[in-house]
mmCIF file of C-alpha atoms in Angstrom:
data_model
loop_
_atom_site.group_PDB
_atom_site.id
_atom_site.type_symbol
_atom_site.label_atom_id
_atom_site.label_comp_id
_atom_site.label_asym_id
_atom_site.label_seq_id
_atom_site.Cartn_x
_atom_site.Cartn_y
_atom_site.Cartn_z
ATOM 1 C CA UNK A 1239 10.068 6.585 -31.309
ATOM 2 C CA UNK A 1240 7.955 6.855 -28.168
ATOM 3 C CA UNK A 1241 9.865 8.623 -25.278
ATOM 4 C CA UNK A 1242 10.573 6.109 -22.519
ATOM 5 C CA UNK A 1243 9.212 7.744 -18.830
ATOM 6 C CA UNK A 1244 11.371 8.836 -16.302
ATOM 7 C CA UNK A 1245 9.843 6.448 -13.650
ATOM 8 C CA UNK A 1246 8.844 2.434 -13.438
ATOM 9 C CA UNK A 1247 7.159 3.697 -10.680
ATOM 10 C CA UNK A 1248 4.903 6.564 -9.534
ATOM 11 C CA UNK A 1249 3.188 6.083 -5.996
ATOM 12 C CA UNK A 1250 0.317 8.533 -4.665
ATOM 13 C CA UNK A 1251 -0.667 7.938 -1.109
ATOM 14 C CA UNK A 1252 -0.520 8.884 2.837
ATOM 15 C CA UNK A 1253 2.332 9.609 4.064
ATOM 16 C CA UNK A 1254 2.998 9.056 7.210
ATOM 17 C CA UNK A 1255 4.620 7.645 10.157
ATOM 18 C CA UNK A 1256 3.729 4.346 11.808
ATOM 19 C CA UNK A 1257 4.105 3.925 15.987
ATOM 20 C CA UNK A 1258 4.127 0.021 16.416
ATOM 21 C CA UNK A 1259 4.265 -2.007 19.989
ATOM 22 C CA UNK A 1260 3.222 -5.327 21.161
ATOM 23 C CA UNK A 1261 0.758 -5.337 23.760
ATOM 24 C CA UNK A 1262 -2.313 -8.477 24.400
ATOM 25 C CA UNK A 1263 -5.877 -8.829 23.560
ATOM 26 C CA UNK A 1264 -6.574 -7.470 26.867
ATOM 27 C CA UNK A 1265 -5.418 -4.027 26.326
ATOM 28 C CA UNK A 1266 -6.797 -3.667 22.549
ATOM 29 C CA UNK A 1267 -10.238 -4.314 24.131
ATOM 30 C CA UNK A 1268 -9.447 -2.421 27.025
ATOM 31 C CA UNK A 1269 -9.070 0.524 24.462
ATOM 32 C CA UNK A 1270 -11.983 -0.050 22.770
ATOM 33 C CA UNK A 1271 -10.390 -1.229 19.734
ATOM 34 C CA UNK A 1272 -11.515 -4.117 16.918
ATOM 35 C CA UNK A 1273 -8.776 -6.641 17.168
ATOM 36 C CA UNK A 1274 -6.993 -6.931 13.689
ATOM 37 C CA UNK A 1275 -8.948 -3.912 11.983
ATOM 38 C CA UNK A 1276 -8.243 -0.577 10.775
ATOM 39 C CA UNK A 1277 -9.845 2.681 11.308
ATOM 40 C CA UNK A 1278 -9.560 6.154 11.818
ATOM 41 C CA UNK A 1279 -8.721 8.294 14.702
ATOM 42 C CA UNK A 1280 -8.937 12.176 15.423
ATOM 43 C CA UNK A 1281 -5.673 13.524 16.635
ATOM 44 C CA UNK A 1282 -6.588 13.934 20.271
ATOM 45 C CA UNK A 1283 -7.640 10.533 19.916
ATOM 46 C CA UNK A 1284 -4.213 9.171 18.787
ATOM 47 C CA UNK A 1285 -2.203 11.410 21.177
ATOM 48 C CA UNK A 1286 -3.898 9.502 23.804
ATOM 49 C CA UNK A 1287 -3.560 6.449 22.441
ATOM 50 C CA UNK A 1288 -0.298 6.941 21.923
ATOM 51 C CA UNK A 1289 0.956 7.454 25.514
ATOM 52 C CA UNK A 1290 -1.523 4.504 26.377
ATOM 53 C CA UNK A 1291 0.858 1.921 24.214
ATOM 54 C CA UNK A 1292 3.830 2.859 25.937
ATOM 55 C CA UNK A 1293 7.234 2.340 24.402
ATOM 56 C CA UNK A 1294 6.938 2.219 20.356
ATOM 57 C CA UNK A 1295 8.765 2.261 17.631
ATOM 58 C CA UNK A 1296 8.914 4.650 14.990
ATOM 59 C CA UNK A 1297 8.952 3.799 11.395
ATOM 60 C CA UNK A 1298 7.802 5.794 8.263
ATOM 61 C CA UNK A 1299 4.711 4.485 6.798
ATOM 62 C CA UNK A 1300 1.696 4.579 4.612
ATOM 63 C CA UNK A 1301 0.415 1.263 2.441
ATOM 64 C CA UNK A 1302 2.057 2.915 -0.918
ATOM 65 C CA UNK A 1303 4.721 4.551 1.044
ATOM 66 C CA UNK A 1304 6.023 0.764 2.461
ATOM 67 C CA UNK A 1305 5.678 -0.563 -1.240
ATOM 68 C CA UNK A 1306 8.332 2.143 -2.329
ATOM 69 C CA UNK A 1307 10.693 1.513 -0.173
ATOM 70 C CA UNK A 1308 10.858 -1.706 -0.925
ATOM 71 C CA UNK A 1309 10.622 -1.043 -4.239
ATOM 72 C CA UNK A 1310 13.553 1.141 -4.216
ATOM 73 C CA UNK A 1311 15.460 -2.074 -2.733
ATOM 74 C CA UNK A 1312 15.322 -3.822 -5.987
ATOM 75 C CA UNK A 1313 16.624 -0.475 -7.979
ATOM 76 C CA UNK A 1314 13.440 1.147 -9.471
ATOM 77 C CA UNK A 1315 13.404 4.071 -10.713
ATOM 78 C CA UNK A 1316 10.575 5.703 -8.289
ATOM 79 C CA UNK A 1317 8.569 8.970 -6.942
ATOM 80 C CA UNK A 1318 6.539 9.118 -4.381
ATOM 81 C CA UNK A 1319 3.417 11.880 -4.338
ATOM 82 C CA UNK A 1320 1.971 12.428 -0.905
ATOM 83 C CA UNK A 1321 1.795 15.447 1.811
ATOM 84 C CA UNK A 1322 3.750 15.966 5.176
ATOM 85 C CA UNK A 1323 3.319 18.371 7.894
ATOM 86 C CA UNK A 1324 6.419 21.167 8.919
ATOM 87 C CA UNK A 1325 7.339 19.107 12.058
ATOM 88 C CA UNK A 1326 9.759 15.950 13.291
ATOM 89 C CA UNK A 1327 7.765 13.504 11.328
ATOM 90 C CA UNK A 1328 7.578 15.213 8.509
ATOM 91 C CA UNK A 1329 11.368 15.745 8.613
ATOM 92 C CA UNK A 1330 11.880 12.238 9.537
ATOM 93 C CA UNK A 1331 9.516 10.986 6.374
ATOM 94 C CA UNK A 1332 10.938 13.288 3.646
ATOM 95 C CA UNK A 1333 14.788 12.221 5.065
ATOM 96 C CA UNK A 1334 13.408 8.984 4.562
ATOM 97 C CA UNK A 1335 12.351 8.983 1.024
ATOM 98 C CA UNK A 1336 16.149 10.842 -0.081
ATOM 99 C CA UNK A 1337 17.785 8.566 1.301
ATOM 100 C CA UNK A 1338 16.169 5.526 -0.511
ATOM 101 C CA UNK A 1339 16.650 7.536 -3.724
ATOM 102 C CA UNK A 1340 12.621 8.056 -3.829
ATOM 103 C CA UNK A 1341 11.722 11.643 -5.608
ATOM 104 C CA UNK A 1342 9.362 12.863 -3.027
ATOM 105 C CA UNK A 1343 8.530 16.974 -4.944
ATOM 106 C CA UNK A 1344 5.754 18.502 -2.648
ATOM 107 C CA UNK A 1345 7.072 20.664 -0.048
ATOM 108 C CA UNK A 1346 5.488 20.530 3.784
ATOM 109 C CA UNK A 1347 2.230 22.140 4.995
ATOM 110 C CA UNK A 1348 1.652 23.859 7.973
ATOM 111 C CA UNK A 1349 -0.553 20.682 9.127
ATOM 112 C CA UNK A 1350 0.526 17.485 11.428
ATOM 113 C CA UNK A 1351 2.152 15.036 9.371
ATOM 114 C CA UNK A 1352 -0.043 11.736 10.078
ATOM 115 C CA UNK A 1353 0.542 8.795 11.848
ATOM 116 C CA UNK A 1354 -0.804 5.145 12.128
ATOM 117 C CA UNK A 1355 -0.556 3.822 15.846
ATOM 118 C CA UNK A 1356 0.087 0.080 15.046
ATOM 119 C CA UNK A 1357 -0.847 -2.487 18.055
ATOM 120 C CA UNK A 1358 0.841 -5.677 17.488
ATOM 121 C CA UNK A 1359 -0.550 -9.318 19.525
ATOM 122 C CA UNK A 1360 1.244 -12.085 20.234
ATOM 123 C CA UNK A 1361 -0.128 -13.993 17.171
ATOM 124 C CA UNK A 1362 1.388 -11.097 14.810
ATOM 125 C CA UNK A 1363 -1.939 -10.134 13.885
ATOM 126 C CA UNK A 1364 -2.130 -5.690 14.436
ATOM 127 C CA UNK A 1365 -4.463 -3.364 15.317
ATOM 128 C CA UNK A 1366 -4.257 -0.323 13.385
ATOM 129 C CA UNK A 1367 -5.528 3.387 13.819
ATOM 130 C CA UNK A 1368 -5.058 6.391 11.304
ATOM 131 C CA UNK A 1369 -4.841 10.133 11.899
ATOM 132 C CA UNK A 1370 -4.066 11.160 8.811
ATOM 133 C CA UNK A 1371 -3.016 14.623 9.426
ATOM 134 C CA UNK A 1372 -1.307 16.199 6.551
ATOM 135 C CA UNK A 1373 -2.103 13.532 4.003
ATOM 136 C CA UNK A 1374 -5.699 14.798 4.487
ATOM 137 C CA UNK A 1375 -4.959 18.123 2.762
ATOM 138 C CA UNK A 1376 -3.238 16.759 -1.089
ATOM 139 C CA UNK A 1377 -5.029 18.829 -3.184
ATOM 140 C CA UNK A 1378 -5.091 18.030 -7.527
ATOM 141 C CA UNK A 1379 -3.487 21.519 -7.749
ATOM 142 C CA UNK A 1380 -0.511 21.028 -5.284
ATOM 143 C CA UNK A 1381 1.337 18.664 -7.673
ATOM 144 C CA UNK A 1382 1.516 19.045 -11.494
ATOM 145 C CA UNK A 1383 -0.090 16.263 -12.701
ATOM 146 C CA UNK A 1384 1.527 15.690 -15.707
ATOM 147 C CA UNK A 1385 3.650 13.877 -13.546
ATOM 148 C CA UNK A 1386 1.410 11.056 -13.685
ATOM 149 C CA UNK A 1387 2.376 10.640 -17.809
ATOM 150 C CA UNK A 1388 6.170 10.052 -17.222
ATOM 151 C CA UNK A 1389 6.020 6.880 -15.454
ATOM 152 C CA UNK A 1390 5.493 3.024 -16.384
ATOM 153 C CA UNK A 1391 2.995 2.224 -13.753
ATOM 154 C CA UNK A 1392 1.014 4.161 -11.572
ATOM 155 C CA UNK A 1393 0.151 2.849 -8.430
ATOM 156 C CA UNK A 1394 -2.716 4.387 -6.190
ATOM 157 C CA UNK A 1395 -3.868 3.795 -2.633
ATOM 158 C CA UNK A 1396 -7.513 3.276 -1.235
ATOM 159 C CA UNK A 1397 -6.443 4.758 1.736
ATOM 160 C CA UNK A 1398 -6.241 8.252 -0.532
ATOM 161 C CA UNK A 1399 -10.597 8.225 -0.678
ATOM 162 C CA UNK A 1400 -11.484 9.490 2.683
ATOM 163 C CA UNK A 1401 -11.166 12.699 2.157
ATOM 164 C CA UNK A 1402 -12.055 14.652 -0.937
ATOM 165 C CA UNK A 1403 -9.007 16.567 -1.871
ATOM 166 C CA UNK A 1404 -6.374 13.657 -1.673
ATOM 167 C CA UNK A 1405 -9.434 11.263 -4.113
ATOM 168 C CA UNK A 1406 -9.518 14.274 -6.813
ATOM 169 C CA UNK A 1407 -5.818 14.188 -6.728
ATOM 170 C CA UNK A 1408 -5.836 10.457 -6.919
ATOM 171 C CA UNK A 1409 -8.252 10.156 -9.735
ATOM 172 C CA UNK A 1410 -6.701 13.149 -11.774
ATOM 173 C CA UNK A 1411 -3.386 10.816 -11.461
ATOM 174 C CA UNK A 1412 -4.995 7.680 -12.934
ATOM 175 C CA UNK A 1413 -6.707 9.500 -15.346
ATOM 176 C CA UNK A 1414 -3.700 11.431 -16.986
ATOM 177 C CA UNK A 1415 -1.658 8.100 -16.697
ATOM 178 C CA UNK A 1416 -4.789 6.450 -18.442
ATOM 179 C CA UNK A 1417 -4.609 9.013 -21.436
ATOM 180 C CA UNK A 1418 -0.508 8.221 -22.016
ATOM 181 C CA UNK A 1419 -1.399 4.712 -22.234
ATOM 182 C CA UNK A 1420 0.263 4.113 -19.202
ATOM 183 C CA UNK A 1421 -0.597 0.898 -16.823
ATOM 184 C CA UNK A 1422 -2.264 2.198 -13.669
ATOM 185 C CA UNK A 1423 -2.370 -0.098 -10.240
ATOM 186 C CA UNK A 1424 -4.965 0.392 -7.375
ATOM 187 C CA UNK A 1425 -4.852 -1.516 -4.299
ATOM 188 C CA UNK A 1426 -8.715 -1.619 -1.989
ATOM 189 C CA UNK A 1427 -5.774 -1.067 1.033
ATOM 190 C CA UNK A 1428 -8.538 -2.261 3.838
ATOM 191 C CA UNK A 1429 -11.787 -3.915 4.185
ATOM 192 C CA UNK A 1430 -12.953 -0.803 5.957
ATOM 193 C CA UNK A 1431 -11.796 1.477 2.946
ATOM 194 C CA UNK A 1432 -14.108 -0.370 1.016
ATOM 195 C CA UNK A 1433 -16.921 -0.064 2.922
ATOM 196 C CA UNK A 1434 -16.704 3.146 3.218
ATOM 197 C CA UNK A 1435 -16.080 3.933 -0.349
ATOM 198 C CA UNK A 1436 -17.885 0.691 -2.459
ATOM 199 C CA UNK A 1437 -19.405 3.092 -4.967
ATOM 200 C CA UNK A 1438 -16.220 5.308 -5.558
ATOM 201 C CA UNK A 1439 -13.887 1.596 -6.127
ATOM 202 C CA UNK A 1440 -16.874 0.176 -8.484
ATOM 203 C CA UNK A 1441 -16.823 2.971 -10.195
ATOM 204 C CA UNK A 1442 -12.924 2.999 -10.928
ATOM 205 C CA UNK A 1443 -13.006 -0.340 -12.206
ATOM 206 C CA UNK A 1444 -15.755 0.057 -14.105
ATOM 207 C CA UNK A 1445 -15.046 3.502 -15.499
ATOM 208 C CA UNK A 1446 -11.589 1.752 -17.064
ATOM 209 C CA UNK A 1447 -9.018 3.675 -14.689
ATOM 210 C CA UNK A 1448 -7.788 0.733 -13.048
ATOM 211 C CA UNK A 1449 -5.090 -1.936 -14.874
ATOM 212 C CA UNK A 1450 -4.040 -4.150 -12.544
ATOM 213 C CA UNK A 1451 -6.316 -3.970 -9.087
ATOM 214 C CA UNK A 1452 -4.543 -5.612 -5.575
ATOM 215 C CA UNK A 1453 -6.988 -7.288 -3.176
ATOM 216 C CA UNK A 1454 -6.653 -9.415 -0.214
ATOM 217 C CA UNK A 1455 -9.634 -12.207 0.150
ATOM 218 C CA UNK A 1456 -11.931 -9.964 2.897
ATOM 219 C CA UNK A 1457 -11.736 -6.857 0.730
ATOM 220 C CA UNK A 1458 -12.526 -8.234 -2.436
ATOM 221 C CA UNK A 1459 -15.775 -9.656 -0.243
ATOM 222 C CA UNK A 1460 -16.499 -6.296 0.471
ATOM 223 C CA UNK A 1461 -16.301 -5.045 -2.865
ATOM 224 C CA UNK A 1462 -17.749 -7.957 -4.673
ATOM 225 C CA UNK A 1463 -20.930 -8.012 -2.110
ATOM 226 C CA UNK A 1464 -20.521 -12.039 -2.573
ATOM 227 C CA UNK A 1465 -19.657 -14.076 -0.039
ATOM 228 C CA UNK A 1466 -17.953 -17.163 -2.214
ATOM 229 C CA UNK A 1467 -14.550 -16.128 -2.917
ATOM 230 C CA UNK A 1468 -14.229 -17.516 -6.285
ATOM 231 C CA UNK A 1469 -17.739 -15.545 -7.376
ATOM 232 C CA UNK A 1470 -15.346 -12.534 -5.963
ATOM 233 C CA UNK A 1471 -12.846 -13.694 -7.415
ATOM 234 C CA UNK A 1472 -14.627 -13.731 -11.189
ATOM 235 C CA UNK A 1473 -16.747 -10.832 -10.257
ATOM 236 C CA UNK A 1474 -13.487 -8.642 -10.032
ATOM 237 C CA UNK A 1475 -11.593 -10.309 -13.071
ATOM 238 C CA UNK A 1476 -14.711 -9.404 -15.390
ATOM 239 C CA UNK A 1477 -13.912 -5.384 -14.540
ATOM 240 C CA UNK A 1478 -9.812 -5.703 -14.183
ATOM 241 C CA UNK A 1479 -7.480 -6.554 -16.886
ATOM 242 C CA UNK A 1480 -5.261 -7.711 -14.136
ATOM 243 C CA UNK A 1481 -6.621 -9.510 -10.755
ATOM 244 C CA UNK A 1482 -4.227 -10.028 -7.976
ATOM 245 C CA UNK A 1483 -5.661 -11.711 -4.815
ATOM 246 C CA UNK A 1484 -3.721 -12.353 -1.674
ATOM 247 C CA UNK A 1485 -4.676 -15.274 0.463
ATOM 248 C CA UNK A 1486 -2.476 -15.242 3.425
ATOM 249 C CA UNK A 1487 -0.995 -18.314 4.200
ATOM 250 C CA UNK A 1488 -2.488 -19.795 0.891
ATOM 251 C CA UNK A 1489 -0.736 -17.875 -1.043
ATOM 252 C CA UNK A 1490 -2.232 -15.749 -3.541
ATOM 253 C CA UNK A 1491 -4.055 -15.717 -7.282
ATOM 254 C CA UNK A 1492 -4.370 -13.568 -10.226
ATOM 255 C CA UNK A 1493 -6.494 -13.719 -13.233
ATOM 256 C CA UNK A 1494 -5.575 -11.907 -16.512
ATOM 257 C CA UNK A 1495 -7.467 -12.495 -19.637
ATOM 258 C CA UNK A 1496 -9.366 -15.166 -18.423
ATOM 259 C CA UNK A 1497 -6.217 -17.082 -17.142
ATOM 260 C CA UNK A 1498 -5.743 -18.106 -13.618
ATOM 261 C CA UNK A 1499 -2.418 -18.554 -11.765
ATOM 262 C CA UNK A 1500 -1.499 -19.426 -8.243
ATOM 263 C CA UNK A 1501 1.558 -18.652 -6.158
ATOM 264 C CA UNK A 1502 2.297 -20.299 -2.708
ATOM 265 C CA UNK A 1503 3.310 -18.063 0.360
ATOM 266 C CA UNK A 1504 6.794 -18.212 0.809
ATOM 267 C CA UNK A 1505 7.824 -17.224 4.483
ATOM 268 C CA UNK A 1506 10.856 -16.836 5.748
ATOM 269 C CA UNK A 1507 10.165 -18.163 9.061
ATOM 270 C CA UNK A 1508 7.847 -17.611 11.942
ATOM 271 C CA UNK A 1509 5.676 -14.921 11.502
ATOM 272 C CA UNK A 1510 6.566 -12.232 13.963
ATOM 273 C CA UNK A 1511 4.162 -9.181 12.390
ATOM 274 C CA UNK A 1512 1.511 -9.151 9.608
ATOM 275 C CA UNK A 1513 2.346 -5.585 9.159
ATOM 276 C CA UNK A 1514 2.881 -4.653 5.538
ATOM 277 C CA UNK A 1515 2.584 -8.228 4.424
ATOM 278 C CA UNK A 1516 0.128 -6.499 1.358
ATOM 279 C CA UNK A 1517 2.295 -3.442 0.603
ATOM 280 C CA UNK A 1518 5.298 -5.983 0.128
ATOM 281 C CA UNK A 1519 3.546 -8.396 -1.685
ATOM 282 C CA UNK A 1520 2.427 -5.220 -3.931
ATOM 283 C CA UNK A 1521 5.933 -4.249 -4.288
ATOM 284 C CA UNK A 1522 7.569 -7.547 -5.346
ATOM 285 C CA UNK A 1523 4.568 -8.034 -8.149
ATOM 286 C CA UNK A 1524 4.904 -4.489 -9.309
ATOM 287 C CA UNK A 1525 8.925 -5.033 -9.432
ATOM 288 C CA UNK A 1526 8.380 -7.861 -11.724
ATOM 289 C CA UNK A 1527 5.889 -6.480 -14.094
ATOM 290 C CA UNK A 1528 7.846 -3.216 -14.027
ATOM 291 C CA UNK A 1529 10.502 -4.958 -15.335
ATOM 292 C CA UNK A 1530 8.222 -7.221 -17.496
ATOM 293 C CA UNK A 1531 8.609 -10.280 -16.077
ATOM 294 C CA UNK A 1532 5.784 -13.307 -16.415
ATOM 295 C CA UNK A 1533 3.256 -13.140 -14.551
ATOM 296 C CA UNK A 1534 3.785 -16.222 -12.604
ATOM 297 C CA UNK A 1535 7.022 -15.053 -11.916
ATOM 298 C CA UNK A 1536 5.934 -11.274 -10.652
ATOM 299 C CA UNK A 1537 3.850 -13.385 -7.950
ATOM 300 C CA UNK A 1538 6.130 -15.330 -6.786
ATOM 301 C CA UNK A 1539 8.570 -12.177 -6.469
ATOM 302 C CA UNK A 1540 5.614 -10.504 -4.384
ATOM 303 C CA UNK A 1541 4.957 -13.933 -2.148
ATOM 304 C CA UNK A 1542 8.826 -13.946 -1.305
ATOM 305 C CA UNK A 1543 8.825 -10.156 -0.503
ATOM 306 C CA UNK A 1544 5.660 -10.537 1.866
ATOM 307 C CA UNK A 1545 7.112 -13.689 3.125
ATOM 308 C CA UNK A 1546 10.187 -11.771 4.354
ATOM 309 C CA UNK A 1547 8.309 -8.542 5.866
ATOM 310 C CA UNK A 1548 5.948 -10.987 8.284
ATOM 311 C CA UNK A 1549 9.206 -12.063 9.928
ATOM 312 C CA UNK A 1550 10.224 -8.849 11.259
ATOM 313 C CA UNK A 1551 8.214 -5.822 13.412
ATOM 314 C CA UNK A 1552 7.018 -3.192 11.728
ATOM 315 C CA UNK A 1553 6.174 -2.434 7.565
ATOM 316 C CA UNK A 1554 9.581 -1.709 6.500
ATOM 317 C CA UNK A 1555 12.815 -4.504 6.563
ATOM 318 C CA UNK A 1556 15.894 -3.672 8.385
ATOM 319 C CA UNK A 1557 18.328 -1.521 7.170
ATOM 320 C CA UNK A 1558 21.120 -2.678 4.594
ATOM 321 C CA UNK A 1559 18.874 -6.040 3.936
ATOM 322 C CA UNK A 1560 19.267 -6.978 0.153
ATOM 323 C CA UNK A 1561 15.855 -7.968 -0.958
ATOM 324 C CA UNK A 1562 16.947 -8.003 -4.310
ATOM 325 C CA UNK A 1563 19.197 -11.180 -3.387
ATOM 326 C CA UNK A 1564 16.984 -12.296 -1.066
ATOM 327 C CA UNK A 1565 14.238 -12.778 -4.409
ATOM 328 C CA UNK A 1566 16.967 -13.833 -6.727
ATOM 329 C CA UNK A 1567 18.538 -16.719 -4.590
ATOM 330 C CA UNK A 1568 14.701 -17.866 -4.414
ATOM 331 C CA UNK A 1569 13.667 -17.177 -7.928
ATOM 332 C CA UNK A 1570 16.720 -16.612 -10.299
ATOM 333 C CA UNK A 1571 15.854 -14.082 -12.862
ATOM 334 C CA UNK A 1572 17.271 -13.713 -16.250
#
C-alpha cells in the first residue's frame, strides 16, 4: 500500500507583506503608476511610495501565500515554502503562518522581507507594486526538496520566475512532485508575469510539469498570443490536463479532457476590493479537488470563496470568519 503524504497541500511562493489604502485615479497617475496593473519596484522605490500612500494597512501577502490561508480555513493539511527577511515583517509573516496551522520550515535571511504596496480606487479595482526583498533570494538548496513528494498537490506561483534562484527552486518542486505521481498546480499570477516570462510558462506546460494550470482571461491572452478567448481558451486545454479560467464577473471555466464546465460568480455583495479575488478562487478549487470533489463542484467552491474576498479590503478575510460554512451553506457537501 502506497504511503498517503503528509500534506493536501504544498505552496511555493513570495512571501510577503501587502500595504493596502484607497486613494483616486488622480494620485495613481500622479505616481506614475498603470491603473489596475502590477509591477515591480526597487526598495527605495517602495519606501517612497510607501510614505506617499499615507495611512495603510498591513496584511501578510503573496498570491500563494493568500491561497493558504484560506486554505487552512477549510482544514487542509498545508506547508508553505517561501523566504522572509530577520525583521518586523518577517516576524509578523512567519507568526502568521503558526498561527493558521501552516508549516512554514525555512528560517529568515539577513535580507528585507518583501512587500507589495497595494493602491485601492473607488471602483475596487488596485494598483499593485512588488519589492520582493527576501523572496528574491529562495535558493533549490535552502529547502530539501523531497518535500515536494509528500504532498497531494503542489501548487506554484508565477510570481516565483523573476528571479533565477526562487524559478530553480520552483521547477525542482514540480519536478520531484511530477516523479511521485503527484498532481502539480501553477497559476500565470499576472499578465505582466507572463510577459515577462512567455517562454519559461510554455515551456512548463509543454514539458508536462504542470496538472492543473489557473488563468484569468488577460493572462491566458498573453500566454496564448491569441486574441479570441475561446482560441485561448483551447490553445491552453491542448497543453493542460486541467484548464481553469477566471472571468470576473462571468464567472469562470475549466476544460479537462476535452470537457467544458462553467461556474457563475457568486458575490457576496458589493465589491469593495478585487484584491485576492484569484488566490481565493485558487484556494476554494484546490480545496475541492484536494478533497476530490467534482469538478463542477471544486468551481463553484472557488467562485464562492472569491465572491467573499471582493467584499472586504485587502487579500485575506477577517479574522474568526468561517469560510468553511460560508461554502457549505452555499454548496452542501457530502
Amino acid at each position: 500500500m502506497p504511503v498517503p503524504p503528509r500534506y493536501d497541500i504544498i505552496a511555493i511562493g513570495n512571501a510577503l507583506v501587502d500595504v493596502l489604502c484607497h486613494q483616486d485615479d488622480a494620485f495613481v497617475a500622479a505616481q506614475g503608476l498603470a491603473r489596475g496593473m502590477m509591477q515591480p519596484i526597487a526598495p527605495e522605490r517602495a519606501v517612497l511610495l510607501h510614505e506617499a500612500m499615507g495611512v495603510c494597512q498591513e496584511v501578510c501577502g503573496g498570491s500563494a501565500a493568500n491561497s493558504m490561508a484560506a486554505l487552512a480555513r477549510l482544514g487542509l493539511r498545508l506547508a508553505f515554502i517561501g523566504q522572509v527577511g530577520d525583521d518586523r515583517l518577517g516576524r509578523m509573516f512567519a507568526d502568521d503562518m503558526a498561527a493558521s496551522g501552516i508549516d512554514f520550515p525555512l528560517p529568515p535571511i539577513d535580507t528585507p522581507t518583501g512587500r507589495c504596496l497595494i493602491i485601492v480606487s473607488p471602483d475596487g479595482h488596485r494598483t499593485m507594486n512588488t519589492a520582493i526583498g527576501a523572496s528574491e533570494y529562495l535558493p533549490a538548496t535552502a529547502f530539501d526538496a523531497s518535500i515536494a513528494a509528500d504532498t497531494a498537490i503542489l501548487y506554484a506561483e508565477g510570481y516565483m520566475w523573476r528571479s533565477d534562484e526562487p524559478r530553480a527552486a520552483s521547477v525542482k518542486a514540480l519536478e520531484v512532485a511530477r516523479a511521485h505521481g503527484r498532481r502539480t498546480a501553477f497559476t500565470l499570477s499576472s499578465e505582466y508575469c507572463v510577459r515577462e516570462h512567455h517562454e519559461d510558462f510554455v515551456a512548463l506546460l509543454d514539458g508536462g510539469l504542470v496538472d492543473i494550470l489557473f488563468a484569468n482571461e488577460g493572462e491566458l491572452a498573453e500566454l496564448s498570443g491569441l486574441a479570441d478567448s475561446e482560441a485561448g481558451v483551447a490553445w491552453a486545454a491542448a497543453r493542460a490536463p486541467l484548464l481553469i479560467v477566471t472571468r470576473g464577473a462571468e464567472g469562470a471555466i475549466a476544460v479537462e479532457g476535452g470537457r467544458r464546465y462553467e461556474t457563475p460568480a457568486e458575490p457576496c455583495g458589493p465589491v469593495v476590493d478585487t484584491t485576492g479575488a484569484g488566490d481565493l478562487f485558487a484556494a476554494g478549487a484546490l480545496a475541492g479537488l484536494a478533497r476530490c470533489q467534482d469538478l463542477p463542484t471544486a468551481l463553484r467552491m472557488g467562485s464562492i470563496a472569491a465572491g467573499r474576498i471582493i467584499g472586504v479590503m485587502g487579500p485575506r478575510l477577517p479574522e474568526g470568519e468561517n469560510l468553511a460554512g460560508l461554502i457549505e451553506s452555499r454548496l452542501p457537501l457530502p
